[in-house]
């Protein structure tokens, strides 16, 4: 969670605040290429970061070690050093030593004799091309002899100052890795001399080229320089890997995927030579052919083959055989497919033997292609069955990270010889599933074992009332139980949801079609508004078609209005006012009771109120009956002659109301069914 917040802060803050955070993907690479995972570490093993920022890089190295190691870090910015302190405490490394100060001018980790303290491992992501690196020191008379035998870096580019500080801070068997801009590999002048001396000393074990725009605060490409003092004297070359093409876009930055990280680490640690990606380069080639220039494109060509245009094919038609031969790895898997898709045209050229529209079908239905896809399914199921046994052996107290490593290592080994399949693509699918779902389950099992504890989901609505949304289970989701034991009930709910979706779609279409400026449903957004629009349209048509009955209806409404006014006037009488309820009316029950005891003038007033009430009731009944009769007539006409032009507006509104009613009924049925299923 802390790392997530730091990443988010670095993303939002831009160049000014990106300095304190190294992307976790890059940190993982550094942690895994320095060899600490394979080492027999103890609490006496030391790890140092001279520009530690918030400490994330140190923590990644610590995570790779088999046992707890001792962490040291120095950071120039006091606020960022405070972040590092907090980060260490939150990640159970409270004994880590974090100091604040300028590492180059005032290194704070020293021996009793005042020399630089040396460490087993050093990692760093220093500020790129620091223009103020020499402030506070005389680099030509450096008391720590960091530049002796190598040379002094340029005054305005401090990249090598930090690298030489790292080398001086390593024990004789120490190992380190440093992130630096690509320029350090090929810039001339003083840096060229330093580079030559470093190569001749044999300290550089390897170089890993990274994609551009990975880091917060800069978009320039960077590289990882891996240092190993232990075997410097016997080193014959430098292992180089160019991973600059492998990444995905993530907002305005590039980001390494799990498969990119794994490929870099596998290739580097196992010295695997891959075309257009990695190879071991001898010191002889570096010195005599390239004059100590380490620019990766000189040694690894990552450019895609140029698409050469065949003029004859453009003019005379046909497909060059060389283009089809370039797909040989596919023909190796399906040898007869090529003959099924192509036929000779003239020497050196072929043409399609099937229609363009049939290419996909011809491939998918080919016997050899079907056999190939079946073999891939069998390959996967073999790994799945083996993994099931492994996963079922998990129990409380297990280590999910070890589970992940075991499964992913086995997966990569399992797919190593699979034709046409990049094992790292398969690995990415697995890692995506791990991130989204599997790791949560593994950590639950590690904490509590195979305990599927259920709990009620309670939410608070806007009014502050708590509502029960049913039960849930983290380890075994409700959907699994439903699929296994209540599929029929769920199918019934799915049918209702499907009907709801269809009707909701029809309602949306109706609204979209008739909600324009002059549309019938322009001011309709609820059932109440639709009913008002219905009666408005109905009465308008009634006035045009049946003036006699419409006149009776309006007369009845006028009678209602007159009697309401009369009742309101009567109830203002003090004698009657005391009998009125909160709505300002006298109920029939109260009126009947008072008439039994009233005399004289009071009785006359009560009878006047009673007469007005009866007349109002009669007028309401008359208007109601007339409107009901008219609605029935319209309903009959909508059934018998739905395309009648005069009924168009009413037809649309009725369709809208009918859909609202159906949708309401479906929602009610779904709610009841889901409650019963829960």
XYZ file of C-alpha atoms in Angstrom:
678
model
C 0.000 0.000 0.000
C 2.871 2.376 0.853
C 4.585 1.648 -2.448
C 1.306 2.219 -4.295
C 0.972 5.650 -2.681
C 4.563 6.547 -3.555
C 4.099 5.447 -7.165
C 0.892 7.477 -7.384
C 2.597 10.523 -5.853
C 5.518 10.205 -8.267
C 3.115 9.896 -11.210
C 1.075 12.947 -10.222
C 4.001 15.122 -9.106
C 5.995 14.903 -12.317
C 9.623 15.857 -12.712
C 10.124 17.716 -9.455
C 9.189 14.829 -7.153
C 9.929 11.734 -9.270
C 13.464 11.658 -7.850
C 12.595 9.742 -4.715
C 10.998 6.711 -6.352
C 12.480 3.963 -8.532
C 9.731 2.017 -10.385
C 9.283 -1.309 -8.616
C 9.750 -3.235 -11.878
C 13.244 -1.785 -12.329
C 14.055 -2.317 -8.646
C 13.205 -5.999 -9.035
C 15.645 -6.338 -11.919
C 18.514 -4.835 -9.927
C 17.682 -7.003 -6.923
C 17.703 -10.176 -9.026
C 20.788 -9.628 -11.192
C 23.259 -8.983 -8.345
C 23.022 -12.607 -7.213
C 21.803 -12.134 -3.629
C 19.036 -14.740 -4.052
C 21.566 -17.544 -4.549
C 23.942 -16.308 -1.827
C 23.999 -17.690 1.724
C 23.051 -14.467 3.451
C 22.953 -13.706 7.171
C 22.346 -10.651 9.319
C 26.021 -9.819 8.728
C 25.394 -9.439 4.994
C 25.344 -5.729 4.148
C 23.412 -3.916 1.429
C 23.976 -0.238 0.672
C 22.232 2.383 -1.468
C 24.158 5.691 -1.620
C 21.148 7.554 -3.124
C 18.371 5.603 -1.438
C 15.414 7.943 -1.999
C 12.421 6.383 -0.237
C 14.267 3.076 0.215
C 12.209 0.970 -2.188
C 15.284 -0.361 -3.986
C 16.896 -1.481 -0.716
C 13.701 -3.275 0.290
C 13.503 -5.124 -3.034
C 17.049 -6.424 -2.514
C 16.165 -7.439 1.046
C 13.140 -9.379 -0.234
C 15.373 -11.391 -2.573
C 17.727 -12.536 0.203
C 17.192 -15.911 1.887
C 17.741 -14.425 5.354
C 17.407 -10.991 6.932
C 20.229 -8.691 5.816
C 21.440 -5.350 7.175
C 20.434 -2.316 5.124
C 22.273 1.000 4.811
C 21.116 4.066 2.917
C 22.078 7.693 2.472
C 19.796 10.345 0.971
C 20.539 14.021 0.433
C 16.945 15.313 0.693
C 15.809 15.393 4.334
C 12.091 14.882 3.565
C 12.828 11.920 1.310
C 15.150 10.446 3.946
C 12.191 10.642 6.323
C 10.114 8.685 3.807
C 12.830 6.037 3.718
C 12.796 5.751 7.532
C 9.030 5.247 7.503
C 9.249 2.764 4.631
C 11.772 0.661 6.540
C 9.603 0.558 9.665
C 6.472 -0.363 7.720
C 8.323 -3.219 6.014
C 9.740 -4.674 9.232
C 13.272 -3.346 8.690
C 13.408 -0.971 11.635
C 17.126 -1.711 12.142
C 18.010 -0.283 8.719
C 20.436 2.635 8.966
C 19.258 5.628 6.943
C 21.355 8.801 7.047
C 20.765 12.197 5.504
C 23.516 13.978 3.613
C 25.371 14.442 0.334
C 26.879 11.062 -0.524
C 29.628 12.378 -2.811
C 30.687 15.358 -0.673
C 30.047 13.801 2.717
C 29.647 10.006 2.768
C 28.397 9.103 6.239
C 29.212 5.390 6.390
C 32.898 5.070 7.319
C 35.257 2.855 9.225
C 36.848 3.908 12.504
C 39.932 4.992 10.567
C 37.829 7.348 8.425
C 37.866 5.285 5.233
C 34.713 4.445 3.289
C 32.842 1.497 4.741
C 32.581 -1.358 2.232
C 29.536 -3.558 1.628
C 28.615 -6.919 0.154
C 26.040 -5.450 -2.194
C 25.449 -1.923 -3.475
C 22.508 -0.771 -5.598
C 21.599 2.739 -6.695
C 19.483 4.916 -8.926
C 21.387 8.221 -8.654
C 20.199 11.490 -10.201
C 20.953 11.439 -13.926
C 23.835 13.694 -15.077
C 24.044 15.531 -11.761
C 25.527 18.965 -12.556
C 26.389 19.711 -8.904
C 28.064 16.458 -7.966
C 31.433 18.063 -7.209
C 30.058 20.754 -4.884
C 31.917 20.588 -1.573
C 34.863 18.417 -2.698
C 38.097 18.627 -4.648
C 37.720 15.585 -6.927
C 41.398 15.671 -7.924
C 42.358 15.247 -4.272
C 39.492 13.055 -3.084
C 40.279 11.812 0.421
C 38.455 8.535 -0.282
C 40.410 7.862 -3.513
C 37.256 7.112 -5.457
C 38.616 8.521 -8.721
C 42.168 7.216 -8.400
C 43.146 4.834 -11.269
C 39.955 5.715 -13.174
C 39.799 9.479 -13.753
C 37.675 12.431 -12.664
C 34.177 12.763 -14.214
C 33.210 15.977 -16.060
C 32.130 18.780 -13.747
C 28.627 18.940 -15.258
C 27.959 15.199 -15.555
C 28.148 13.243 -12.333
C 27.014 9.816 -13.553
C 30.446 8.208 -13.243
C 31.016 9.928 -9.887
C 28.245 7.817 -8.411
C 29.364 4.642 -10.192
C 32.937 5.070 -8.930
C 31.602 5.733 -5.426
C 29.729 2.419 -5.657
C 32.826 0.539 -6.788
C 34.882 2.064 -3.971
C 32.120 1.093 -1.494
C 32.154 -2.604 -2.486
C 34.155 -5.280 -0.729
C 36.711 -7.185 -2.816
C 34.030 -9.815 -3.462
C 31.205 -7.290 -3.618
C 28.520 -7.033 -6.274
C 26.435 -4.076 -7.341
C 24.084 -2.594 -9.916
C 23.486 1.015 -10.855
C 20.923 2.722 -13.090
C 22.539 5.327 -15.329
C 21.566 7.182 -18.527
C 22.595 5.535 -21.796
C 25.055 8.356 -22.418
C 27.606 6.834 -20.024
C 28.072 3.998 -22.517
C 29.357 6.158 -25.376
C 30.108 9.767 -24.332
C 33.651 10.914 -25.000
C 36.192 13.044 -23.148
C 36.857 12.269 -19.494
C 34.023 9.735 -19.430
C 35.605 7.748 -22.272
C 38.824 7.463 -20.227
C 36.925 6.330 -17.105
C 34.987 3.797 -19.182
C 38.209 2.392 -20.667
C 39.774 1.992 -17.220
C 36.674 0.318 -15.808
C 36.616 -2.173 -18.681
C 40.301 -2.970 -18.300
C 39.831 -3.550 -14.566
C 37.119 -6.096 -15.397
C 34.632 -4.639 -12.914
C 31.708 -4.433 -15.351
C 29.974 -7.798 -15.435
C 27.080 -6.783 -17.654
C 24.952 -4.045 -19.163
C 21.168 -4.141 -19.557
C 19.506 -1.605 -21.842
C 16.074 -0.462 -20.634
C 13.186 1.171 -22.536
C 12.940 4.953 -22.629
C 10.428 6.839 -20.464
C 10.393 4.357 -17.576
C 11.412 6.759 -14.849
C 9.558 9.591 -13.147
C 11.172 12.929 -13.834
C 12.859 12.020 -17.127
C 12.025 10.346 -20.414
C 15.566 9.512 -21.539
C 16.574 5.843 -21.923
C 18.640 4.282 -19.175
C 20.703 1.179 -18.584
C 21.677 -1.029 -15.669
C 25.411 -1.470 -15.186
C 26.134 -4.611 -13.182
C 29.388 -4.625 -11.174
C 31.151 -7.741 -9.833
C 34.521 -7.330 -8.144
C 34.901 -10.987 -7.189
C 35.788 -12.330 -10.635
C 37.108 -9.112 -12.169
C 40.614 -10.495 -12.776
C 39.425 -13.497 -14.797
C 36.632 -11.763 -16.733
C 36.953 -12.079 -20.527
C 34.084 -9.875 -21.635
C 30.855 -8.109 -20.790
C 27.412 -9.689 -21.124
C 25.063 -7.266 -22.872
C 21.270 -7.360 -23.142
C 19.088 -4.840 -24.962
C 15.532 -4.930 -23.560
C 14.614 -1.486 -24.893
C 11.800 -2.843 -27.111
C 9.936 -4.779 -24.412
C 7.369 -2.712 -22.487
C 3.756 -1.538 -22.450
C 2.318 1.969 -22.329
C 0.930 2.964 -18.936
C -0.552 6.442 -19.082
C 2.171 8.844 -20.178
C 4.955 6.461 -19.083
C 6.273 3.111 -20.273
C 6.193 0.150 -17.920
C 7.922 -3.224 -17.828
C 5.602 -6.229 -17.701
C 6.183 -9.290 -15.546
C 7.330 -11.196 -18.649
C 9.827 -8.451 -19.531
C 11.382 -8.570 -16.062
C 11.539 -12.370 -16.038
C 13.109 -12.507 -19.489
C 15.780 -9.946 -18.548
C 16.664 -11.802 -15.343
C 16.645 -15.271 -16.948
C 18.775 -14.185 -19.884
C 21.254 -12.208 -17.776
C 21.708 -14.680 -14.925
C 22.033 -17.687 -17.266
C 24.097 -15.859 -19.920
C 21.650 -16.893 -22.628
C 22.522 -15.573 -26.067
C 19.389 -14.543 -27.980
C 19.359 -13.041 -31.457
C 18.551 -9.321 -31.385
C 18.441 -9.381 -27.585
C 21.577 -10.518 -25.734
C 25.107 -11.866 -26.154
C 28.512 -12.047 -24.488
C 30.891 -9.472 -25.957
C 34.635 -10.076 -25.629
C 36.998 -7.395 -24.360
C 38.866 -7.775 -27.652
C 35.784 -6.725 -29.647
C 35.103 -3.858 -27.250
C 38.667 -2.556 -27.376
C 39.845 -3.139 -30.940
C 36.634 -2.900 -32.939
C 34.789 -0.272 -30.911
C 37.474 1.631 -28.986
C 35.816 0.997 -25.608
C 32.482 2.404 -26.794
C 29.759 0.357 -25.049
C 26.762 1.701 -26.966
C 24.481 -1.330 -27.180
C 23.400 -0.958 -30.841
C 27.065 -1.539 -31.803
C 26.792 -5.067 -30.426
C 23.097 -5.981 -30.594
C 20.971 -5.164 -33.622
C 17.392 -4.891 -32.425
C 16.011 -3.477 -35.687
C 13.317 -5.459 -37.464
C 14.172 -6.798 -40.922
C 13.339 -4.276 -43.612
C 10.224 -5.011 -45.640
C 11.684 -5.187 -49.167
C 9.239 -4.348 -51.952
C 9.217 -6.715 -54.926
C 8.598 -4.551 -58.011
C 7.911 -7.539 -60.299
C 5.239 -8.828 -57.948
C 3.604 -5.391 -57.930
C 3.657 -5.181 -61.743
C 2.909 -8.772 -62.784
C 1.142 -10.098 -59.714
C 1.945 -13.070 -57.513
C 3.593 -13.542 -54.145
C 7.405 -13.849 -53.928
C 8.349 -17.324 -52.706
C 10.884 -15.687 -50.394
C 8.047 -13.951 -48.507
C 6.316 -17.277 -47.884
C 9.595 -19.022 -47.030
C 10.124 -16.391 -44.315
C 7.229 -18.062 -42.468
C 9.115 -21.364 -42.287
C 8.555 -21.852 -38.554
C 4.833 -22.144 -39.300
C 5.393 -24.601 -42.148
C 7.581 -26.681 -39.807
C 4.519 -27.197 -37.591
C 2.044 -27.693 -40.475
C 4.149 -28.987 -43.429
C 1.189 -29.585 -45.773
C -0.627 -26.335 -45.026
C 1.616 -24.336 -47.349
C 0.635 -26.505 -50.348
C -3.012 -26.144 -49.428
C -2.855 -22.334 -49.404
C -0.578 -21.605 -52.375
C 0.014 -22.811 -55.944
C 2.752 -22.009 -58.492
C 2.343 -18.937 -60.736
C 5.743 -18.555 -62.441
C 9.333 -19.126 -61.449
C 10.009 -17.536 -58.066
C 6.361 -16.551 -57.524
C 3.226 -18.251 -56.247
C -0.417 -17.266 -55.736
C -3.282 -18.130 -53.419
C -4.960 -21.447 -54.060
C -8.024 -20.375 -52.072
C -10.186 -17.277 -52.015
C -9.027 -14.517 -49.635
C -12.189 -14.940 -47.584
C -11.376 -18.643 -47.090
C -7.793 -18.247 -45.797
C -8.758 -18.249 -42.110
C -11.186 -21.144 -42.515
C -8.638 -23.147 -44.534
C -6.026 -22.722 -41.789
C -8.336 -23.460 -38.861
C -9.867 -26.536 -40.497
C -6.581 -27.999 -41.713
C -5.856 -31.362 -40.128
C -2.292 -30.469 -39.112
C -3.344 -27.158 -37.568
C -6.087 -28.897 -35.555
C -3.522 -31.442 -34.394
C -1.224 -28.578 -33.359
C -3.924 -26.797 -31.305
C -4.852 -30.113 -29.682
C -1.213 -30.655 -28.704
C -1.167 -27.211 -27.052
C -4.292 -28.076 -25.058
C -2.719 -31.353 -23.932
C 0.463 -29.477 -22.989
C -1.525 -27.059 -20.834
C -3.603 -29.774 -19.124
C -0.423 -31.647 -18.197
C 0.866 -28.574 -16.384
C -2.550 -27.874 -14.839
C -2.852 -31.381 -13.358
C 0.662 -31.219 -11.941
C -0.044 -27.773 -10.470
C -3.294 -28.927 -8.842
C -1.388 -31.461 -6.789
C 1.113 -28.786 -5.761
C -1.580 -26.266 -4.817
C -3.613 -28.775 -2.814
C -0.572 -29.397 -0.626
C -0.615 -25.761 0.580
C -1.455 -25.235 4.222
C -1.471 -22.573 6.901
C 1.958 -21.002 7.302
C 3.056 -21.596 3.698
C 4.837 -18.854 1.739
C 2.888 -17.535 -1.277
C 6.019 -16.082 -2.890
C 7.577 -19.556 -2.895
C 4.357 -20.933 -4.360
C 4.492 -18.325 -7.115
C 8.131 -19.074 -7.876
C 7.552 -22.825 -7.955
C 4.559 -22.601 -10.291
C 6.063 -19.978 -12.615
C 9.425 -21.764 -12.873
C 7.654 -25.015 -13.708
C 5.469 -23.242 -16.283
C 8.469 -21.746 -18.093
C 10.266 -25.090 -18.119
C 7.110 -26.835 -19.346
C 6.733 -24.534 -22.364
C 10.388 -24.219 -23.289
C 10.070 -26.446 -26.373
C 6.517 -25.509 -27.387
C 6.388 -24.604 -31.085
C 5.180 -21.117 -32.075
C 4.601 -20.241 -28.417
C 6.679 -17.670 -26.532
C 6.983 -19.099 -23.033
C 7.182 -15.575 -21.628
C 3.766 -14.744 -23.125
C 2.344 -17.755 -21.272
C 4.147 -16.581 -18.147
C 2.509 -13.135 -18.474
C -0.967 -14.697 -18.575
C -0.164 -16.597 -15.401
C 1.223 -13.497 -13.670
C -1.851 -11.460 -14.644
C -4.055 -14.138 -13.077
C -1.835 -14.158 -9.997
C -2.171 -10.381 -9.599
C -5.929 -10.294 -10.191
C -7.098 -13.379 -8.281
C -4.701 -16.073 -7.208
C -2.385 -14.245 -4.829
C -5.300 -13.217 -2.575
C -6.366 -16.858 -2.266
C -2.818 -18.000 -1.524
C -2.371 -15.398 1.218
C -5.744 -16.378 2.751
C -4.653 -20.038 2.847
C -1.256 -19.038 4.262
C -3.001 -17.123 7.045
C -5.953 -19.392 7.923
C -5.561 -22.624 5.992
C -8.422 -23.993 3.898
C -11.092 -22.198 5.931
C -13.965 -20.877 3.836
C -15.451 -18.400 6.315
C -18.665 -16.659 5.270
C -19.814 -13.216 6.382
C -22.742 -10.875 5.764
C -22.235 -7.895 3.457
C -23.747 -4.860 5.187
C -23.857 -1.464 3.465
C -25.146 1.882 4.697
C -27.474 3.803 2.383
C -27.753 7.577 2.003
C -30.212 7.756 4.890
C -27.778 6.012 7.214
C -29.739 2.763 7.289
C -27.851 -0.505 7.177
C -28.861 -2.925 4.422
C -27.991 -6.607 4.190
C -26.651 -7.422 0.714
C -26.321 -11.148 1.356
C -23.355 -13.291 2.297
C -19.869 -13.494 0.816
C -16.788 -15.658 1.181
C -13.269 -14.549 0.255
C -11.726 -17.969 -0.302
C -14.660 -19.607 -2.102
C -16.702 -16.955 -3.957
C -20.476 -17.320 -3.902
C -20.479 -17.708 -7.697
C -18.536 -20.986 -7.359
C -21.131 -22.433 -4.965
C -23.966 -21.290 -7.217
C -22.360 -22.797 -10.345
C -21.734 -26.096 -8.573
C -24.959 -26.643 -6.626
C -27.600 -24.116 -7.762
C -27.124 -23.873 -11.516
C -30.855 -24.306 -12.233
C -31.786 -21.459 -9.899
C -29.070 -19.258 -11.367
C -30.199 -20.094 -14.891
C -33.721 -18.918 -14.012
C -32.268 -15.638 -12.695
C -30.124 -15.303 -15.813
C -33.227 -15.695 -17.990
C -34.949 -12.921 -16.018
C -31.854 -10.710 -16.299
C -31.755 -11.361 -20.031
C -35.406 -10.311 -20.340
C -34.662 -7.246 -18.220
C -31.735 -6.326 -20.459
C -33.889 -6.677 -23.595
C -36.708 -4.541 -22.195
C -34.294 -1.945 -20.820
C -32.698 -1.746 -24.256
C -36.088 -1.248 -25.908
C -36.890 1.508 -23.392
C -33.587 3.253 -24.173
C -34.263 3.030 -27.902
C -37.747 4.486 -27.405
C -36.344 7.351 -25.317
C -33.587 8.050 -27.830
C -36.038 8.079 -30.747
C -38.663 10.327 -29.148
C -36.706 12.587 -26.770
C -35.596 15.211 -29.274
C -36.637 18.843 -28.931
C -40.092 18.223 -30.432
C -40.284 14.572 -29.381
C -43.214 12.960 -27.606
C -41.038 11.932 -24.635
C -39.058 15.184 -24.456
C -40.142 15.987 -20.888
C -40.692 12.388 -19.750
C -38.198 10.839 -17.355
C -40.347 8.854 -14.925
C -43.552 6.839 -14.715
C -45.409 9.789 -13.179
C -44.365 12.117 -16.015
C -45.311 9.461 -18.585
C -48.782 9.114 -17.042
C -49.210 12.879 -17.138
C -48.170 12.899 -20.821
C -50.625 10.058 -21.509
C -53.638 11.902 -20.090
C -52.590 15.136 -21.742
C -52.483 13.452 -25.176
C -55.678 11.483 -24.519
C -57.662 14.571 -23.492
C -56.320 16.564 -26.443
C -57.529 13.893 -28.891
C -60.842 13.567 -27.001
C -61.486 17.275 -27.425
C -61.025 16.924 -31.189
C -63.020 13.726 -31.771
C -65.900 13.680 -29.218
C -66.854 17.194 -28.234
C -70.153 16.085 -26.592
C -68.628 13.706 -24.029
C -65.560 15.889 -23.634
C -67.902 18.773 -22.715
C -69.575 16.553 -20.104
C -66.119 15.707 -18.701
C -65.082 19.363 -18.429
C -68.484 20.238 -16.867
C -67.864 17.565 -14.232
C -64.418 19.046 -13.563
C -65.938 22.510 -13.193
C -68.500 21.109 -10.739
C -65.642 19.606 -8.722
C -63.890 22.946 -8.673
C -67.042 24.796 -7.595
C -67.872 22.358 -4.812
C -64.263 22.406 -3.527
C -64.445 26.215 -3.314
C -67.773 25.935 -1.508
C -66.398 23.406 0.987
C -63.328 25.575 1.646
C -65.601 28.557 2.342
C -67.865 26.540 4.651
C -64.998 25.113 6.696
C -63.859 28.648 7.555
C -67.001 28.949 9.720
C -65.895 28.701 13.388
C -68.553 26.062 14.049
C -67.157 23.798 11.298
C -63.483 24.777 11.559
C -63.036 22.946 14.873
C -64.208 19.727 13.167
C -61.709 19.870 10.271
C -58.633 17.596 10.171
C -55.070 18.610 9.265
C -56.023 18.597 5.585
C -58.799 21.118 6.177
C -61.689 18.700 5.558
C -64.379 17.119 7.729
C -64.520 13.343 7.481
C -67.798 11.518 6.854
C -67.549 9.841 10.237
C -67.214 13.143 12.120
C -69.938 14.747 10.009
C -72.442 11.925 10.709
C -71.725 12.003 14.441
C -72.162 15.798 14.693
C -75.436 15.769 12.719
C -76.955 13.480 15.327
C -76.440 16.046 18.122
C -76.512 19.366 16.272
C -79.516 21.678 16.399
C -80.730 24.844 14.697
C -78.133 26.904 12.816
C -75.316 24.450 13.483
C -77.343 21.633 11.996
C -78.079 23.702 8.875
C -74.382 24.478 8.367
C -73.444 20.824 8.772
C -76.105 19.788 6.250
C -74.783 22.396 3.783
C -71.300 20.858 4.123
C -72.789 17.380 3.653
C -74.644 18.437 0.490
C -71.490 20.000 -0.983
C -69.477 16.835 -0.154
C -72.051 14.626 -1.885
C -72.116 16.866 -4.950
C -68.277 16.825 -5.088
C -68.284 13.032 -4.836
C -70.872 12.757 -7.595
C -68.878 15.110 -9.867
C -65.704 13.077 -9.288
C -67.497 9.822 -10.084
C -68.948 11.311 -13.264
C -65.544 12.603 -14.460
C -63.913 9.283 -13.545
C -66.477 7.238 -15.463
C -66.246 9.475 -18.530
C -62.411 9.283 -18.512
C -62.495 5.517 -17.971
C -64.878 5.056 -20.894
C -62.633 7.173 -23.104
C -59.525 5.191 -22.064
C -61.302 1.934 -22.891
C -62.239 3.292 -26.340
C -58.613 4.334 -26.968
C -57.354 0.966 -25.717
C -59.663 -0.859 -28.151
C -58.542 1.321 -31.023
C -54.848 0.792 -30.143
C -55.471 -2.955 -30.298
C -57.599 -2.953 -33.467
C -55.974 -0.133 -35.475
C -52.523 0.536 -33.937
C -51.262 2.300 -37.073
C -53.991 4.936 -36.926
C -52.204 8.259 -37.346
C -54.283 10.033 -34.682
C -53.163 7.482 -32.099
C -49.398 7.748 -32.757
C -48.574 9.886 -29.726
C -50.675 7.738 -27.385
C -49.163 4.580 -28.905
C -45.613 5.756 -28.063
C -46.517 6.761 -24.500
C -48.373 3.476 -23.886
C -45.339 1.512 -25.128
C -43.176 3.506 -22.699
C -45.546 2.830 -19.767
C -45.841 -0.866 -20.664
C -42.050 -1.232 -20.731
C -41.752 0.515 -17.349
C -44.298 -1.905 -15.900
C -42.554 -4.975 -17.340
C -39.146 -3.728 -16.119
C -40.543 -3.138 -12.625
C -42.072 -6.635 -12.502
C -38.823 -8.238 -13.724
C -36.759 -6.377 -11.114
C -39.137 -7.551 -8.417
C -38.925 -11.177 -9.595
C -35.113 -11.009 -9.767
C -34.897 -9.551 -6.264
C -37.116 -12.304 -4.831
C -35.207 -15.027 -6.720
C -31.821 -13.697 -5.576
C -32.976 -13.498 -1.963
C -34.196 -17.101 -2.139
C -30.930 -18.219 -3.733
C -28.876 -16.337 -1.124
